[in-house]
mmCIF file of C-alpha atoms in Angstrom:
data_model
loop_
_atom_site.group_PDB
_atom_site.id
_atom_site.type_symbol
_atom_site.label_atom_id
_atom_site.label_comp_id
_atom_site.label_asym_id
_atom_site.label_seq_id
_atom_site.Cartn_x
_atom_site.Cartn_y
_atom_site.Cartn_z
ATOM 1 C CA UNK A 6 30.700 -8.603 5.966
ATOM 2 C CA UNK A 7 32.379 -5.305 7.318
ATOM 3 C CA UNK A 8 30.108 -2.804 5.225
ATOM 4 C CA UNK A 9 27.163 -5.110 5.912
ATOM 5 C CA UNK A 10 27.605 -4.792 9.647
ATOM 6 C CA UNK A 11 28.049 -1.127 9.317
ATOM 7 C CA UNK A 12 25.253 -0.767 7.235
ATOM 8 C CA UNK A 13 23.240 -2.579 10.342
ATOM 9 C CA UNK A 14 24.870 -0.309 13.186
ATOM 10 C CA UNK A 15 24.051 2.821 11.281
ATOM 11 C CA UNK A 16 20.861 2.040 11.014
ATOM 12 C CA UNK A 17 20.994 1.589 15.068
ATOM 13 C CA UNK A 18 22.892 5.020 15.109
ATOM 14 C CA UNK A 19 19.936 6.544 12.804
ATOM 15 C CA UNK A 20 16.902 5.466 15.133
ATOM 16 C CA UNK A 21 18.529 6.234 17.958
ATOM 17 C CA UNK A 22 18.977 10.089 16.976
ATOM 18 C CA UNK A 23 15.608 9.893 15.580
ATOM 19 C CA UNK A 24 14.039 8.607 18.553
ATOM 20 C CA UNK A 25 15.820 11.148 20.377
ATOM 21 C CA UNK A 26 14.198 14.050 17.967
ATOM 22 C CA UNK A 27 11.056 12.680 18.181
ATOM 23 C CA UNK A 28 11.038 12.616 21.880
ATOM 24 C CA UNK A 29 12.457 16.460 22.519
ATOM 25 C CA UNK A 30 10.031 17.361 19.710
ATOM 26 C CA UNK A 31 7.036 16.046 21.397
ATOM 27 C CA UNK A 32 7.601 14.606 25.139
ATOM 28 C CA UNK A 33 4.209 12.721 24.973
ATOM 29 C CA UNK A 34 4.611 11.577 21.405
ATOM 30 C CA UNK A 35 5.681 8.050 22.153
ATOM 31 C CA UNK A 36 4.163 7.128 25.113
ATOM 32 C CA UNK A 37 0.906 8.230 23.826
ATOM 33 C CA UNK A 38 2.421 5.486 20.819
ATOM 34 C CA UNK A 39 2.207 3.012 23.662
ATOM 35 C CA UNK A 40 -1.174 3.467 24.888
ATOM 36 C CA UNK A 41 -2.450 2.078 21.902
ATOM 37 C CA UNK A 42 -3.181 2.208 18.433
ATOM 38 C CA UNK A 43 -6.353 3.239 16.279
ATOM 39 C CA UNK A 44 -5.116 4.087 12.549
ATOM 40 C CA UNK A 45 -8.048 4.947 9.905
ATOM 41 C CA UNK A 46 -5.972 3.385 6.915
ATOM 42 C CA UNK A 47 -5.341 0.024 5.750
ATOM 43 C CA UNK A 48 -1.923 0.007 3.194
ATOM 44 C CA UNK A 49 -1.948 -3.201 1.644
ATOM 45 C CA UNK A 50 1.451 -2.533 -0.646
ATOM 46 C CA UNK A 51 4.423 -3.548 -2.207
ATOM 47 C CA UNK A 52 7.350 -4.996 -0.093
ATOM 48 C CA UNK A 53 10.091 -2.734 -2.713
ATOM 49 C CA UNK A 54 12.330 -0.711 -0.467
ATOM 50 C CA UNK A 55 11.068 2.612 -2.530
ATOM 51 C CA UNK A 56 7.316 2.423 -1.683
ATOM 52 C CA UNK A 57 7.495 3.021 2.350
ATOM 53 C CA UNK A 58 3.664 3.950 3.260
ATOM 54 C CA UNK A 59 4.110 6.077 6.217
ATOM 55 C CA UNK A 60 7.121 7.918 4.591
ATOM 56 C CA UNK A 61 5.334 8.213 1.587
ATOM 57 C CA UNK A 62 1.918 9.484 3.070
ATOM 58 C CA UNK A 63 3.605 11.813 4.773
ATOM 59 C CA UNK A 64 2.141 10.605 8.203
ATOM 60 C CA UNK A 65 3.521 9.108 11.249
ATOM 61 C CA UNK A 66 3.499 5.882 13.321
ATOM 62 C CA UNK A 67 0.582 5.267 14.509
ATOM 63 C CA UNK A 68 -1.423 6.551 11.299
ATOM 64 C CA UNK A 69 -1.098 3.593 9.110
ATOM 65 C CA UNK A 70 -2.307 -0.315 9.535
ATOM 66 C CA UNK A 71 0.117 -2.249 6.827
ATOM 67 C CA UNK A 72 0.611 -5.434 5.000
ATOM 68 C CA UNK A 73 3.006 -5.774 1.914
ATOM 69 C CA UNK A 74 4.572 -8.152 0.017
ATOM 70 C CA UNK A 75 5.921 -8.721 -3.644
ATOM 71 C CA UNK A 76 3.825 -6.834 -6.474
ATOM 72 C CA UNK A 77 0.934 -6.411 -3.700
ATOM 73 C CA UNK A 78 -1.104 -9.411 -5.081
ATOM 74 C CA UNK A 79 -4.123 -9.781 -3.552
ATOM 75 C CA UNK A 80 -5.384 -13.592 -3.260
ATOM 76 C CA UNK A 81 -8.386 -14.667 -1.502
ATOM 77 C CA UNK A 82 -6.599 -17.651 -0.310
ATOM 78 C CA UNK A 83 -3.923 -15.857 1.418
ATOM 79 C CA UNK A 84 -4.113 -16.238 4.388
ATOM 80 C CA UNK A 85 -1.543 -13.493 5.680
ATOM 81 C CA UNK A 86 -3.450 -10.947 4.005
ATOM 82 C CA UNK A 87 -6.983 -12.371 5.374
ATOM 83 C CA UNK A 88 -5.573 -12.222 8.777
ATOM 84 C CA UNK A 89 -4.547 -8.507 8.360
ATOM 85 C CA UNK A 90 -7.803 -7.275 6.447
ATOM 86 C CA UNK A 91 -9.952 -9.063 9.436
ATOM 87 C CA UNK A 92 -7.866 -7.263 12.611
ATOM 88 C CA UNK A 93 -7.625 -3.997 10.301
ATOM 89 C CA UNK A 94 -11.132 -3.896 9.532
ATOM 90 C CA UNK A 95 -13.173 -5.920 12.207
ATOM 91 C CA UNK A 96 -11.180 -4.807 15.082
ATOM 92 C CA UNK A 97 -8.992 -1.622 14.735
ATOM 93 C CA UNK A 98 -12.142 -0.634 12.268
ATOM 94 C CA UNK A 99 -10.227 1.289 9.859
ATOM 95 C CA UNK A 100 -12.356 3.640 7.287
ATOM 96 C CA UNK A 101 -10.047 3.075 4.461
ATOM 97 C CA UNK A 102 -8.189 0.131 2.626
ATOM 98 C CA UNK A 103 -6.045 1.399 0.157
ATOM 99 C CA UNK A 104 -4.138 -1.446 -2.239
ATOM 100 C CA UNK A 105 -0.804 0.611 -4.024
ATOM 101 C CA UNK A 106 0.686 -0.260 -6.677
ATOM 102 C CA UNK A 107 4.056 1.073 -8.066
ATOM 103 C CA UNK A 108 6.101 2.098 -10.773
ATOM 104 C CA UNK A 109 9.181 0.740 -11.663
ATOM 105 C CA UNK A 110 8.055 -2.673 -10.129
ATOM 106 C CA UNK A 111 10.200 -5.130 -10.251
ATOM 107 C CA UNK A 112 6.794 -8.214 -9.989
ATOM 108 C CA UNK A 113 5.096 -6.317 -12.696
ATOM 109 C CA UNK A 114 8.405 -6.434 -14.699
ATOM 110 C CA UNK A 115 8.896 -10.709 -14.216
ATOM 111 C CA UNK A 116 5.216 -10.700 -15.255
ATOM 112 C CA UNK A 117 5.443 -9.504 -18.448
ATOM 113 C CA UNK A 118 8.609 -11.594 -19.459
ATOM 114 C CA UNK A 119 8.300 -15.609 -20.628
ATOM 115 C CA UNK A 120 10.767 -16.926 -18.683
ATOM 116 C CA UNK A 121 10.928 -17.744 -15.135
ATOM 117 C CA UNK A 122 12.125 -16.374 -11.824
ATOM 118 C CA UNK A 123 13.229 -19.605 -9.632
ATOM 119 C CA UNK A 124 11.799 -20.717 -6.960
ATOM 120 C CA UNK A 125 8.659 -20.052 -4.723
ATOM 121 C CA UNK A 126 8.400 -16.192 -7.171
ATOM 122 C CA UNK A 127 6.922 -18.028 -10.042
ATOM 123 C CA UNK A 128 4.056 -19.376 -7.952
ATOM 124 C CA UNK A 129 3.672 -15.874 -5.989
ATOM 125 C CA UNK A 130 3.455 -14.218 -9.272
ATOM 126 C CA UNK A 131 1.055 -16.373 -10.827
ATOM 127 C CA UNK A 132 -1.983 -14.399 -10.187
ATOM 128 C CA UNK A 133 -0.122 -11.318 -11.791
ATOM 129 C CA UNK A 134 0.636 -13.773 -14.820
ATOM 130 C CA UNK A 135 -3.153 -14.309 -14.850
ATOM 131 C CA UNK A 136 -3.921 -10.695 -15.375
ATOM 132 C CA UNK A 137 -1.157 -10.320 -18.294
ATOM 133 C CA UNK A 138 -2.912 -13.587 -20.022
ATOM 134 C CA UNK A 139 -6.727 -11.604 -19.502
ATOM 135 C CA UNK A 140 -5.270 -8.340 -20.903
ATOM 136 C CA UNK A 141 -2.544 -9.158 -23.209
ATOM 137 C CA UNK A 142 -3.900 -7.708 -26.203
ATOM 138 C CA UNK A 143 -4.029 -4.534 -24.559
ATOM 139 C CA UNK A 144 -0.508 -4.917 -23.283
ATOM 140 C CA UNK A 145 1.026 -6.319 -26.091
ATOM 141 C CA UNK A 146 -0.217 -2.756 -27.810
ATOM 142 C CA UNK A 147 1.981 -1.189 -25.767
ATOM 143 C CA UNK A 148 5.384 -0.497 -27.327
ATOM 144 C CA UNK A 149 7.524 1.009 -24.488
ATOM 145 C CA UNK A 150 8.121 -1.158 -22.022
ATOM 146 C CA UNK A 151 8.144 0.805 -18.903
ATOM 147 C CA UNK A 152 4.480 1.987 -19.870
ATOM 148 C CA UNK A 153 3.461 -1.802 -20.450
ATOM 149 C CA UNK A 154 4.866 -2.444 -16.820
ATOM 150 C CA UNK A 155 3.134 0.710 -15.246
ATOM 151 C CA UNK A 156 -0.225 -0.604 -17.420
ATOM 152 C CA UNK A 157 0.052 -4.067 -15.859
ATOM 153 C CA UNK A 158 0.523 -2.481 -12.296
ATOM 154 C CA UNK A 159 -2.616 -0.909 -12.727
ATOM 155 C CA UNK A 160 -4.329 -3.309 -13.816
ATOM 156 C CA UNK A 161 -2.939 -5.551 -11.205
ATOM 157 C CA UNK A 162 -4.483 -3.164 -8.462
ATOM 158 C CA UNK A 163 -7.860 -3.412 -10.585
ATOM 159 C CA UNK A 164 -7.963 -6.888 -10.002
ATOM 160 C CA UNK A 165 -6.601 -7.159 -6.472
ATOM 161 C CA UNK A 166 -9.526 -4.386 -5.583
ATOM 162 C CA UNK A 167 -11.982 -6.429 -7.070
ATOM 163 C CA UNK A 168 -11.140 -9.605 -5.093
ATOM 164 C CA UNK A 169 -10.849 -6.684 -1.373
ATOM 165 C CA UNK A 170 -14.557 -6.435 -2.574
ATOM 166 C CA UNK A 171 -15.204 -9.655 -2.333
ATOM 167 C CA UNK A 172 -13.968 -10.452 0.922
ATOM 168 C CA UNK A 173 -16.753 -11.014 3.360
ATOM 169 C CA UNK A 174 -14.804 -8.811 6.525
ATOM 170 C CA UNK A 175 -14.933 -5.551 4.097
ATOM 171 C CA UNK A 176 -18.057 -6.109 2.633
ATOM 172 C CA UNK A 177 -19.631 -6.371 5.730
ATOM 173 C CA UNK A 178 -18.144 -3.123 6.726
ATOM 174 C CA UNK A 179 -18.613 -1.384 3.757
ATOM 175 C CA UNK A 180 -22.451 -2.046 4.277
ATOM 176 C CA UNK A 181 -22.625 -1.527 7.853
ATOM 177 C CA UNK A 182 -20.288 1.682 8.441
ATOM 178 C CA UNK A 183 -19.315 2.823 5.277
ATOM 179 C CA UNK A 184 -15.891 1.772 4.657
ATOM 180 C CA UNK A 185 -13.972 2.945 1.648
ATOM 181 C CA UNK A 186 -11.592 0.811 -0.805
ATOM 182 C CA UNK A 187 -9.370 2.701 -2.794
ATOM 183 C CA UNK A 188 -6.623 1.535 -6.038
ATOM 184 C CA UNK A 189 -3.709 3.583 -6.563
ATOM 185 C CA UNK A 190 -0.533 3.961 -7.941
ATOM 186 C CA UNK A 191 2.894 5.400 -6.924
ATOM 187 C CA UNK A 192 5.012 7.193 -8.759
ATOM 188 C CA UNK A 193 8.300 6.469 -7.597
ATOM 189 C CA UNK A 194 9.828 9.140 -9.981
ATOM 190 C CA UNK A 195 7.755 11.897 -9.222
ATOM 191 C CA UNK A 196 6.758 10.891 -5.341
ATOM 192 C CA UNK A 197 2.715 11.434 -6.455
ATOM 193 C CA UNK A 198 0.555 9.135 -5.821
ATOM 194 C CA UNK A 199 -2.603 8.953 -8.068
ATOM 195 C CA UNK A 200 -6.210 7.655 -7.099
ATOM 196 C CA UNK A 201 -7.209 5.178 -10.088
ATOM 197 C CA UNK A 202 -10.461 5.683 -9.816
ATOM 198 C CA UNK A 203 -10.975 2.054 -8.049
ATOM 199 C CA UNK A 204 -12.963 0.709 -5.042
ATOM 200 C CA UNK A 205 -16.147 2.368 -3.547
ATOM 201 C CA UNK A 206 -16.105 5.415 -4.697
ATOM 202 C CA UNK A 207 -14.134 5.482 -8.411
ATOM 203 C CA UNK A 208 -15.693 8.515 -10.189
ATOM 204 C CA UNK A 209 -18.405 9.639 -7.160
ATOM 205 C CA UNK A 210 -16.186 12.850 -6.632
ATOM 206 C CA UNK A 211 -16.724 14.186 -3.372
ATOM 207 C CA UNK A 212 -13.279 14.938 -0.596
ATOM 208 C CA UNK A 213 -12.134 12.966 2.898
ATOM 209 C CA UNK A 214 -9.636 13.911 5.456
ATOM 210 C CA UNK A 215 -8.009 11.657 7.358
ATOM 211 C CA UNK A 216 -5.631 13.321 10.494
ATOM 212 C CA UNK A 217 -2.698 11.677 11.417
ATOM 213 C CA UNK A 218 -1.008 12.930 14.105
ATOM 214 C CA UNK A 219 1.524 15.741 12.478
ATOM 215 C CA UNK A 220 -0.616 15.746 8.728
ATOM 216 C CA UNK A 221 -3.350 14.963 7.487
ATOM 217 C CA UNK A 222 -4.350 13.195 4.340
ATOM 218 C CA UNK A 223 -6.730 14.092 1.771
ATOM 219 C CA UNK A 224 -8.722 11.074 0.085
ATOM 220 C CA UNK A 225 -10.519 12.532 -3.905
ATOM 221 C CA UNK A 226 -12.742 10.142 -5.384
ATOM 222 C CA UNK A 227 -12.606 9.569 -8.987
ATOM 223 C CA UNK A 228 -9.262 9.801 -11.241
ATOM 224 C CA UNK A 229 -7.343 12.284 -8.775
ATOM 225 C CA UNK A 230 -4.837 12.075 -6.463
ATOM 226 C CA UNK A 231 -4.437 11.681 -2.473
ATOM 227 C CA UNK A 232 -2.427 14.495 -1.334
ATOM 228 C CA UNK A 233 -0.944 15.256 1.831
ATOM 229 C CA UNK A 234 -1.885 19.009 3.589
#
């Protein structure tokens, strides 16, 4: 219980120097945070503690519209998720949705194994089930078993962009002001995250910067990665 509480008031301790930094580094850098809010990116990611969007991204609050939650599965009947796509997209009008995926995940692990996880996890993961049963020839081809986890991440992205397509919100403003859908992958070993090639532009080429406040972010289309400048 001690280390727990310390754990807790260090992490008081921590934002409280941070805030501190922030605000001698830039006077007008949080109030301008209250004002309001008008991010160009939707994150719809995984809940592990490794995979932190804005950290990640290299941006800054403010830049980044986020929902996550175990192996970022994507279900049309969610209704968390359908309630962030709708503000993201039909109100804060984002430009991009971009649905990560991660090594080393933990979902995508539980996936590939036969026996179950307790609880209300087995029924979360069931759609990520679902894609092992529609690709398990290709996965059981896959010897190591950190590459068949990565493999199943990916394809779990695949699938949860196809369903973002689907969704009447982002088709709607896909067709009306061009927003973009993008699947991708982090790399929690490396840091990298890599563009899979998924969404409305896979494979179109072409370059997009988005401008946080302190960075801005490079979108590639096609099998590239989004790197931060």
């Amino acid at each position: 219980m001690a280390q727990q509480q310390n754990t807790f008031l260090y992490a008081l301790s921590s934002n409280n120097a941070w805030a501190g930094y922030k605000a001698h580094q830039n006077p007008t850098f949080f109030p301008k945070l209250a004002s309001g809010q008008s991010p160009q990116i939707l994150w719809l990611g995984c809940s592990d503690s490794r995979c932190p969007e804005t950290t990640i991204l290299g941006l800054q609050p403010g830049d980044v519209f986020v929902h996550r939650n175990i192996a970022n599965i994507i279900s049309p009947t969610d209704i968390n998720t359908s309630a962030v796509i709708e503000y993201a997209v039909a109100h804060l009008k984002v430009k991009h949705v971009v649905l990560c995926g991660h090594t080393s995940c933990g979902g995508a692990v539980a996936s590939l194994g036969d026996s179950r996880v307790g609880g209300v996890l087995d029924t979360w993961l069931t759609p990520l089930k679902a894609v092992r049963a529609a690709h398990r020839e290709e996965l059981d081809a896959i010897k190591d078993d950190a590459a068949r986890a990565v493999r199943i991440a990916e394809l779990n992205v695949d699938a949860g962009v196809k369903v973002l397509l689907a969704n009447f919100t982002i088709e709607e403003a896909i067709r009306d002001r061009g927003l973009e859908v993008h699947g991708v992958i982090f790399d929690i070993a490396s840091g990298r995250i890599k563009d899979l090639g998924l969404g409305t532009k896979g494979g179109s080429g072409g370059e997009e910067v988005v401008r946080g406040r302190h960075a801005q972010l490079v979108f590639r289309g096609g099998r590239g990665e989004m790197a931060v400048k």
